[in-house]
Coordinates of C-alpha atoms in Angstrom, one line a residue:
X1 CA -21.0 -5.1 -97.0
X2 CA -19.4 -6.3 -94.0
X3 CA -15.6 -7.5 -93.9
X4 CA -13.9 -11.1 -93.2
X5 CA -12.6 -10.7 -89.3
X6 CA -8.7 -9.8 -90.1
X7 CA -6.1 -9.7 -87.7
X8 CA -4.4 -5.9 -87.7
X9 CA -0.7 -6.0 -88.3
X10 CA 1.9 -3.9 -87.3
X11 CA -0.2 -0.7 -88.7
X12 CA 2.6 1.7 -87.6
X13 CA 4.9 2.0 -90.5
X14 CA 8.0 0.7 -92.4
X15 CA 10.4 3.6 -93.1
X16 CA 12.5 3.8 -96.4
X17 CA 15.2 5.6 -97.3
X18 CA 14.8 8.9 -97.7
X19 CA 16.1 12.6 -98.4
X20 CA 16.3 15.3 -100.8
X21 CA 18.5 15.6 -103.9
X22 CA 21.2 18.2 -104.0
X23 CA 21.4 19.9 -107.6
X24 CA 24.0 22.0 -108.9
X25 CA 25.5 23.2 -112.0
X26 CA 27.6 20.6 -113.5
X27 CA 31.6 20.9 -113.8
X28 CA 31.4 19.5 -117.3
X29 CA 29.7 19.2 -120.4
X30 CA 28.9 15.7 -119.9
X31 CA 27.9 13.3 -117.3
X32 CA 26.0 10.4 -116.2
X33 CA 25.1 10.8 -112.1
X34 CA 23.6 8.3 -109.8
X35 CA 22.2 9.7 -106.8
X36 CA 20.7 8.6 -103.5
X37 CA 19.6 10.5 -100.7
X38 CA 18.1 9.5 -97.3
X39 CA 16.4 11.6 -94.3
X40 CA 14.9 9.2 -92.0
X41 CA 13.4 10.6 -88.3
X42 CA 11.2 8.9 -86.2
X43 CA 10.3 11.2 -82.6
X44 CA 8.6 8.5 -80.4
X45 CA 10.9 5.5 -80.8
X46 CA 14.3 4.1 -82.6
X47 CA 13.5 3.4 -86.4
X48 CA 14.5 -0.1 -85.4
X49 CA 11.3 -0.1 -83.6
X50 CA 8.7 1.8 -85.8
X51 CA 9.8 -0.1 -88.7
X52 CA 8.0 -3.0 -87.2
X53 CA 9.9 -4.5 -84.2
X54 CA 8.5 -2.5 -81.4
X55 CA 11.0 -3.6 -78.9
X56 CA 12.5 -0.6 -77.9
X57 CA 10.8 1.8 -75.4
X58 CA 8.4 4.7 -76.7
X59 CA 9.4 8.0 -75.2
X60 CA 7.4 11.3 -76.1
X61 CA 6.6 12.2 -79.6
X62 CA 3.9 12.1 -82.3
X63 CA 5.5 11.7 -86.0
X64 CA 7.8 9.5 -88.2
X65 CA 9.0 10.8 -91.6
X66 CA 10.7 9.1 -94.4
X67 CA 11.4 10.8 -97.4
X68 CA 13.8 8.8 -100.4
X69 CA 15.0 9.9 -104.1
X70 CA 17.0 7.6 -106.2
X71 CA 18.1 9.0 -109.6
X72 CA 19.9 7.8 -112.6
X73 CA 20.3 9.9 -115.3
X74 CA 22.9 11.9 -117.8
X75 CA 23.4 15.9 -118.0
X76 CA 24.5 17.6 -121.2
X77 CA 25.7 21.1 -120.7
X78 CA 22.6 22.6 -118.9
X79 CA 20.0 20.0 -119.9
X80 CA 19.3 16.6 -117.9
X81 CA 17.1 13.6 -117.8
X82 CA 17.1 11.1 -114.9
X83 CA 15.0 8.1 -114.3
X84 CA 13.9 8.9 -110.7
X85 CA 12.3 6.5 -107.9
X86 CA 11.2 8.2 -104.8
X87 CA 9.2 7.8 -101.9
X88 CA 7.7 10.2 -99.6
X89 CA 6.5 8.8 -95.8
X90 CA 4.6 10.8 -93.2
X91 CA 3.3 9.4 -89.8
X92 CA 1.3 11.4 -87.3
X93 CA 0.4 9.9 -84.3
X94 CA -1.3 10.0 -80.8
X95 CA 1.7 9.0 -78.5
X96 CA -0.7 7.1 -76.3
X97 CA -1.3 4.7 -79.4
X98 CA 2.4 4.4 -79.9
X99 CA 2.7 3.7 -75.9
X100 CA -0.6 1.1 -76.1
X101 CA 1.2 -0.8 -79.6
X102 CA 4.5 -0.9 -77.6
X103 CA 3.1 -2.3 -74.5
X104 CA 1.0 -5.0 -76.5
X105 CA 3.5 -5.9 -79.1
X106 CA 5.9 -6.7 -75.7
X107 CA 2.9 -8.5 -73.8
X108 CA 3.6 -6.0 -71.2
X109 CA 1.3 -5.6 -68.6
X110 CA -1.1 -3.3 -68.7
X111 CA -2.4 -1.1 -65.9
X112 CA -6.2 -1.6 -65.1
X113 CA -8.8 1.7 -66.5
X114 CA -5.6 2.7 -68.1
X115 CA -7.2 4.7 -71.6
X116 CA -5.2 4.5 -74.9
X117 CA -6.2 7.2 -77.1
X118 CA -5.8 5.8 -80.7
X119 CA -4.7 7.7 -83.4
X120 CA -2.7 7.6 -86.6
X121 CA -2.8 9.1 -89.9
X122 CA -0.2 7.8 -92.5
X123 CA 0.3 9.8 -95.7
X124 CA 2.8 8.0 -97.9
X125 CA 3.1 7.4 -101.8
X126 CA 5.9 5.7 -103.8
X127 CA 5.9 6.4 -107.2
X128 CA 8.8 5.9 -110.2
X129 CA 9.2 7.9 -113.8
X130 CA 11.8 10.6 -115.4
X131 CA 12.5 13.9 -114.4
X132 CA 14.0 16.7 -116.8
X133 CA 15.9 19.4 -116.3
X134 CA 17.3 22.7 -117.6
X135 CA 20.0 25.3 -115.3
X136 CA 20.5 28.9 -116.6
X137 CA 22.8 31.4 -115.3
X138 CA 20.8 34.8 -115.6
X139 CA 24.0 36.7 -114.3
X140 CA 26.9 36.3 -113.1
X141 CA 25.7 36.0 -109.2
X142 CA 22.1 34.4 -109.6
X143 CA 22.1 30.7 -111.3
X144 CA 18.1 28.9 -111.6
X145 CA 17.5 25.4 -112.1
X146 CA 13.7 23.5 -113.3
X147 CA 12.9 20.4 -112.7
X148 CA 9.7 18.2 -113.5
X149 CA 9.1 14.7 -113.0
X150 CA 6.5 12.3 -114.9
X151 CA 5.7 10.3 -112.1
X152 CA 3.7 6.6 -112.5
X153 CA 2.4 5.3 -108.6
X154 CA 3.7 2.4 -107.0
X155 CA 2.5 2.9 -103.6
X156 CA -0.1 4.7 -101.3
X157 CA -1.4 4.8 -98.3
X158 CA -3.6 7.8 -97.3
X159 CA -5.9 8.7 -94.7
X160 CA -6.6 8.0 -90.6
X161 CA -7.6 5.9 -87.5
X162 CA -9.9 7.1 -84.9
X163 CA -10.6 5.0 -81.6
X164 CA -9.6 4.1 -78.1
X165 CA -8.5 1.7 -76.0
X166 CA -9.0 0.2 -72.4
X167 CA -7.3 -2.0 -70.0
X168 CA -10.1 -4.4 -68.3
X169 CA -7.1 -6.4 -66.3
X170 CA -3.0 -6.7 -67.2
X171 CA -3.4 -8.8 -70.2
X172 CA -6.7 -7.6 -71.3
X173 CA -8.2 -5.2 -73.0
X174 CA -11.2 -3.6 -75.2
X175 CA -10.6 -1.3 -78.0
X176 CA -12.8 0.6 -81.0
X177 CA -11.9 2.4 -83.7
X178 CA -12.8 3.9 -87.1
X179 CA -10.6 3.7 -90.5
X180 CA -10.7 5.4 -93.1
X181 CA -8.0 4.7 -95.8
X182 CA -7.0 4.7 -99.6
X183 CA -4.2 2.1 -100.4
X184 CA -2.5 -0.3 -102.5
X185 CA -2.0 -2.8 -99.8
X186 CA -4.6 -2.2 -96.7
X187 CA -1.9 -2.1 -93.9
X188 CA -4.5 -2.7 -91.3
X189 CA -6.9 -5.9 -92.5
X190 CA -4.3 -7.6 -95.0
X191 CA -6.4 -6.7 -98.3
X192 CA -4.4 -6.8 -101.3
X193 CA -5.0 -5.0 -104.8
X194 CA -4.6 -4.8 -107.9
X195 CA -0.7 -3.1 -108.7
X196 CA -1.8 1.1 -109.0
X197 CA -2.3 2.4 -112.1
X198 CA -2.5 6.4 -113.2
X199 CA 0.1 8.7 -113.6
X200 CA 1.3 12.4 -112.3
X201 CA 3.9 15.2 -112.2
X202 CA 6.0 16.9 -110.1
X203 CA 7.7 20.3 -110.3
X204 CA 10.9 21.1 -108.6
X205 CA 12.9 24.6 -108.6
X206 CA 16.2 25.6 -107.6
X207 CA 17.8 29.1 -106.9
X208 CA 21.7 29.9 -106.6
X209 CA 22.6 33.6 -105.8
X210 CA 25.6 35.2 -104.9
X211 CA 24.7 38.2 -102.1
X212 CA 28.4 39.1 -102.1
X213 CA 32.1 38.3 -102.2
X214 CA 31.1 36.0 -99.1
X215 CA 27.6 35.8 -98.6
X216 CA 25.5 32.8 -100.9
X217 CA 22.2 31.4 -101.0
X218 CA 21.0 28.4 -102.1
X219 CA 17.1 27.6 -102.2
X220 CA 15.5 24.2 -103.3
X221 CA 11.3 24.1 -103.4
X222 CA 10.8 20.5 -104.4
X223 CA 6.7 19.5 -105.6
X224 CA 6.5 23.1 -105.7
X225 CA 3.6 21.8 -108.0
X226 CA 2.8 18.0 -107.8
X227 CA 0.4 14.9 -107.8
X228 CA -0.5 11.3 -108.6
X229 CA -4.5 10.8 -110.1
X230 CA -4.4 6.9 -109.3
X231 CA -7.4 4.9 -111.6
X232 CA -9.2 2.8 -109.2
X233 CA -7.3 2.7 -105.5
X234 CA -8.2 0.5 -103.0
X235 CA -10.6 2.5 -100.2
X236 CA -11.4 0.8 -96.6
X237 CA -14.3 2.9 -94.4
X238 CA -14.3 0.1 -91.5
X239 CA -15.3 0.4 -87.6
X240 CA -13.3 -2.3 -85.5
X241 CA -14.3 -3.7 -82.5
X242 CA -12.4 -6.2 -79.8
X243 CA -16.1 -8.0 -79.3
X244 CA -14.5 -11.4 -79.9
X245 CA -11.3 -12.5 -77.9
X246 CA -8.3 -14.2 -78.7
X247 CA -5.4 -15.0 -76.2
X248 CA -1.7 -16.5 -76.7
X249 CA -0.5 -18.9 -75.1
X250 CA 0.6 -16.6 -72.4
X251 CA -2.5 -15.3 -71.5
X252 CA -2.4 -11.9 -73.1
X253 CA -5.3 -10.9 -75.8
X254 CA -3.9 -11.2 -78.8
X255 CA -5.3 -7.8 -81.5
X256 CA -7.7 -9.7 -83.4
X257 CA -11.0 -7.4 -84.4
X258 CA -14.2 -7.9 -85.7
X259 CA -14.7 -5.9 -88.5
X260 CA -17.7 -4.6 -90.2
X261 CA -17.7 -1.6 -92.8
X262 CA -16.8 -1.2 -96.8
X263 CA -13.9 -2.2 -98.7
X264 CA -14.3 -1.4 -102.7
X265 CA -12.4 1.1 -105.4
X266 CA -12.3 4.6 -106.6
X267 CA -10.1 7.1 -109.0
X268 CA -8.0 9.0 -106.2
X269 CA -5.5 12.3 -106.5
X270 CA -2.6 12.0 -104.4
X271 CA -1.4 16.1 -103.7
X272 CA 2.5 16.5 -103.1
X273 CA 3.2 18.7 -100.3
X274 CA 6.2 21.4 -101.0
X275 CA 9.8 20.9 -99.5
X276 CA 11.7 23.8 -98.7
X277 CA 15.2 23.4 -98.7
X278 CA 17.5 26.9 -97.7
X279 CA 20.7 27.6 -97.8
X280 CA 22.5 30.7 -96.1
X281 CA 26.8 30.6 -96.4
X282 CA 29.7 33.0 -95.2
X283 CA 33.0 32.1 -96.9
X284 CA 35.1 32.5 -94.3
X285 CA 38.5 32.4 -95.8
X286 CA 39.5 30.9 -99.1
X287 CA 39.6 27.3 -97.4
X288 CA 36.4 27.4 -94.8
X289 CA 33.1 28.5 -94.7
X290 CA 29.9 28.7 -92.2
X291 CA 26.2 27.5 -94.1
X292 CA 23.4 27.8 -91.9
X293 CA 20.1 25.5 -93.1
X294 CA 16.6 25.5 -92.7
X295 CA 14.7 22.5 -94.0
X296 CA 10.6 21.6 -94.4
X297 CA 9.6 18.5 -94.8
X298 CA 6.0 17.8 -94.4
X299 CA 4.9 19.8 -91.3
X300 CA 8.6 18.7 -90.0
X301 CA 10.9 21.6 -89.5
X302 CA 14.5 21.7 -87.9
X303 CA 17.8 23.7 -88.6
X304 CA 21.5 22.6 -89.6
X305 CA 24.8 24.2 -88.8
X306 CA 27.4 23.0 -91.5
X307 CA 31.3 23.5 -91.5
X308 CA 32.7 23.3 -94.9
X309 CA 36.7 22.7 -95.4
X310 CA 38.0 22.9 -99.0
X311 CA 41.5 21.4 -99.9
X312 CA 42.3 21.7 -103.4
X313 CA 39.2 19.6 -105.5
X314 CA 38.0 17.8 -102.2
X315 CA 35.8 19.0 -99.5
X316 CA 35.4 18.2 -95.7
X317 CA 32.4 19.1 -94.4
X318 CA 30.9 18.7 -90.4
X319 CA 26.9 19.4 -89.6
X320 CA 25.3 20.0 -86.1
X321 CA 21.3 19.5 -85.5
X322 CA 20.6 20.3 -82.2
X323 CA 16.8 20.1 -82.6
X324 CA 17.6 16.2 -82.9
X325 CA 20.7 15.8 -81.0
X326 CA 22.7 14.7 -83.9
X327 CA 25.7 15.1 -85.9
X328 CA 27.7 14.3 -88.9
X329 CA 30.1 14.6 -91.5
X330 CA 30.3 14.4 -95.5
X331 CA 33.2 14.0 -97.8
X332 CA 33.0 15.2 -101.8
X333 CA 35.5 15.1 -104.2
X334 CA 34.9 15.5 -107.8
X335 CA 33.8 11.9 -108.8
X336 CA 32.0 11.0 -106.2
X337 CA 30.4 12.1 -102.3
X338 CA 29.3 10.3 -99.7
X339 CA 27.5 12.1 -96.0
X340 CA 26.1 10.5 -93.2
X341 CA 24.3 12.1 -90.3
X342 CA 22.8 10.4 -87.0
X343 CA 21.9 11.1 -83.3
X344 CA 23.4 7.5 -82.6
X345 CA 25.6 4.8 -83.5
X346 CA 23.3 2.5 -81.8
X347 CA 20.6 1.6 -84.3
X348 CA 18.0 0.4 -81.8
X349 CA 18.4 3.7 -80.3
X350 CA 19.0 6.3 -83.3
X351 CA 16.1 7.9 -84.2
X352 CA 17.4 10.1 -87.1
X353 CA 19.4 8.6 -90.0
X354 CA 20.1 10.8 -93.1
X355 CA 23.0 9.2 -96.1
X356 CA 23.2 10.6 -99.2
X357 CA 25.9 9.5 -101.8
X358 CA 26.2 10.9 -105.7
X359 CA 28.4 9.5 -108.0
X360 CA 29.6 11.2 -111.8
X361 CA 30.9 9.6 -114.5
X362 CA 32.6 12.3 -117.0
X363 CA 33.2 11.2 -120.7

């Protein structure tokens, strides 16, 4: 079968919201909670830019992540049930690739035998449903939490482009590569399908233990066990070729392929990958403690110093990520909380963006 010619849009990504819910042991019998948390990290350039922009300048790097969970749901005692929406987003990348996008995107010139490796593999799913819960308290220091989520898709895109590129002059340039993808929407050759149908499950546990009088721990595996079997995704296996040329009315070759290869359909199984989420706090004094983090998401791993000041039912609390050069603060009080962290207050310059916000309503 060979494919219409289809001009490539921005095949980068466009992040969403993301993060990972915080669960605890409610205050009171009974409550409905809205909840939405949101770790967003892009290495090579701002998130203004990967989301589709490309404007500002690509330093070194080779991933984007976006993770989201929006829940709204009510907790009796120790049971729960949520509706839950959430999205999970992970970008690896050849930096060359995002360098050659950048430079064309921009209309920058190019410099002649200059080679563009080009590489990307997006794994991202969306997906909506209800998750359950039930907390224990086995003893008096170690509290456990279970979680599981039937999931229905809403999104995907899974799988990888292979090729190169080469600048022939300043505006011009010949590039190859192979695809390889399982989608809802094909974000490289504009092919639309059918909404996703199938269903799946997720499993989620949390531990609380008290060490001692001032040591805690506090351990969160989210999709410890997970998936999405989708009926009938979209599946492109394409090879892309620059063999007829386009150019603006500026002179620069416009990213226009000629594509030949298979688009058609099969029954796909999406596979969670686990979370790890841990927790390590010294109580310092009735008032303050020190909580040291270590968090997984993906292959993506960095480290969190947290300050935590208590003042009667309110807590102030001030983080530190060095890995990312970033910094924040979060604010809870009974009712409601609300955290933000960032590297800058710049957006087309911040590359890491995490909010999170919970509301409870008691009755």
């Amino acid at each position: 079968m060979k494919l219409h010619k289809g001009r490539v849009f921005r095949p980068f990504l466009y992040l969403m919201l993301c993060g990972f819910p915080i669960v605890g042991v409610c205050q009171t019998d009974r409550q409905l909670t809205f909840m939405l948390d949101s770790f967003n990290y892009s290495e090579a350039t701002s998130l203004h830019s990967i989301s589709g922009h490309w404007s500002d300048t690509v330093s070194a790097g080779n991933e984007a992540i976006s993770v989201s969970r929006i829940t709204l749901g009510y907790q009796d005692k120790n049971y729960s049930v949520q509706a839950i929406v959430r999205d999970d987003t992970y970008y690896r990348f050849d930096n060359e690739t995002a360098q050659f996008i950048y430079q064309i995107e921009n209309s920058i010139p190019l410099e002649i035998g200059q080679n563009f490796a080009l590489f990307i593999k997006p794994d991202k799913s969306s997906s909506k449903g209800f998750r359950f819960g039930i907390d224990t308290e086995v003893s008096q220091n170690l509290k456990l939490a279970g979680f599981i989520s039937l999931l229905r898709p809403t999104n995907l895109i899974q799988g990888s482009l292979v090729g190169q590129a080469v600048a022939l002059d300043t505006n011009d340039y010949d590039f190859n590569f192979t695809t390889d993808l399982v989608y809802e929407d094909d974000p490289l050759f504009d092919r639309t399908t059918d909404s996703l149908s199938g269903k799946g499950y997720s499993i989620d546990l949390i531990i609380d233990y008290m060490i001692s009088e001032n040591w805690s721990l506090n351990l969160q595996l989210l999709d410890v066990m997970g998936e999405l079997k989708i009926d009938e995704a979209g599946y492109t296996r394409a090879d892309a070729t620059s063999d007829i040329k386009v150019f603006d009315e500026n002179g620069y070759l416009q990213y226009d392929p000629v594509i030949t290869g298979k688009e058609s359909y099969k029954d796909f199984v999406y596979q969670f990958e686990m979370q790890t989420h841990l927790s390590l706090a010294y109580q310092m004094s009735n008032k303050n403690s020190l909580v040291l983090q270590h968090h997984r998401i993906f292959d993506f791993e960095y480290q969190k110093f947290v300050f935590l000041q208590s003042n009667n039912q309110n807590q102030l609390s001030w983080s530190l990520i060095p890995q990312l050069k970033a910094a924040g603060f979060s604010f809870k009080h009974p009712n409601f909380s609300f955290g933000i962290e960032t590297d800058s207050l710049n957006y087309k310059k911040m590359k890491y963006l995490n909010l999170n916000t919970q509301f409870y309503w008691t009755f």
